[in-house]
C-alpha atoms as one frame of an Amber mdcrd trajectory, in Angstrom:
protein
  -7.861   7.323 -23.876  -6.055  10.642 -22.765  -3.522  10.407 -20.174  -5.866
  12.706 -17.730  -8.546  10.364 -17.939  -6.375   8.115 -17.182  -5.604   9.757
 -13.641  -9.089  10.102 -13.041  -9.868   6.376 -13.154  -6.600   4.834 -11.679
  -7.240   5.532  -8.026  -3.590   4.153  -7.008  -1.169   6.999  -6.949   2.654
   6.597  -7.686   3.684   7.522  -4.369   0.610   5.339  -2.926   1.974   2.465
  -4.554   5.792   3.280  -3.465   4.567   3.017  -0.049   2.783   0.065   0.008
   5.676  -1.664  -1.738   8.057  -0.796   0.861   6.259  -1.598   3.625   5.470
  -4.965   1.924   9.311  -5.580   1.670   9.860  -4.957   5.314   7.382  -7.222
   6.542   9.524 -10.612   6.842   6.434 -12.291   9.236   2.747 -10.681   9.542
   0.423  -8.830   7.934  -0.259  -5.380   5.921  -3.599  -3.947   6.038  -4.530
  -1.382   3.545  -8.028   0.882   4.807  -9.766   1.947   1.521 -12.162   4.612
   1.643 -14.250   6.046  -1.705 -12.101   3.710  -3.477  -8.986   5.178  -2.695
  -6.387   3.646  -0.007  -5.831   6.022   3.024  -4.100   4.618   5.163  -1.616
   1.626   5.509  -1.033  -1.007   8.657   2.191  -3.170   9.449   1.514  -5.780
  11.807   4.611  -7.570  11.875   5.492 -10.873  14.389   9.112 -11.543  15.631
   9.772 -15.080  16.206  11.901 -16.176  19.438  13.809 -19.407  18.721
């Protein structure tokens, strides 16, 4: 398999998946979200709780 066809069926992009990974290391209580659309993640939500103690 060729390195374009490749591309074509891997529908997470480097900087896609840069993202997501930093916003998953910030998160230290709550939630990420990802919105997929066609197969292909658009957009990217942080919902994240801070605990009073």
């Amino acid at each position: 398999m060729t390195e374009k066809m490749n591309k074509k069926e891997d529908p997470i992009v480097k900087e896609t998946l840069d993202k997501l990974l930093k916003v998953i290391n910030e998160v230290h209580f709550g939630t990420v979200t990802l919105i997929i659309q066609e197969g292909k993640i658009v957009q990217i939500e942080k919902n994240e709780k801070i605990r009073l103690r």
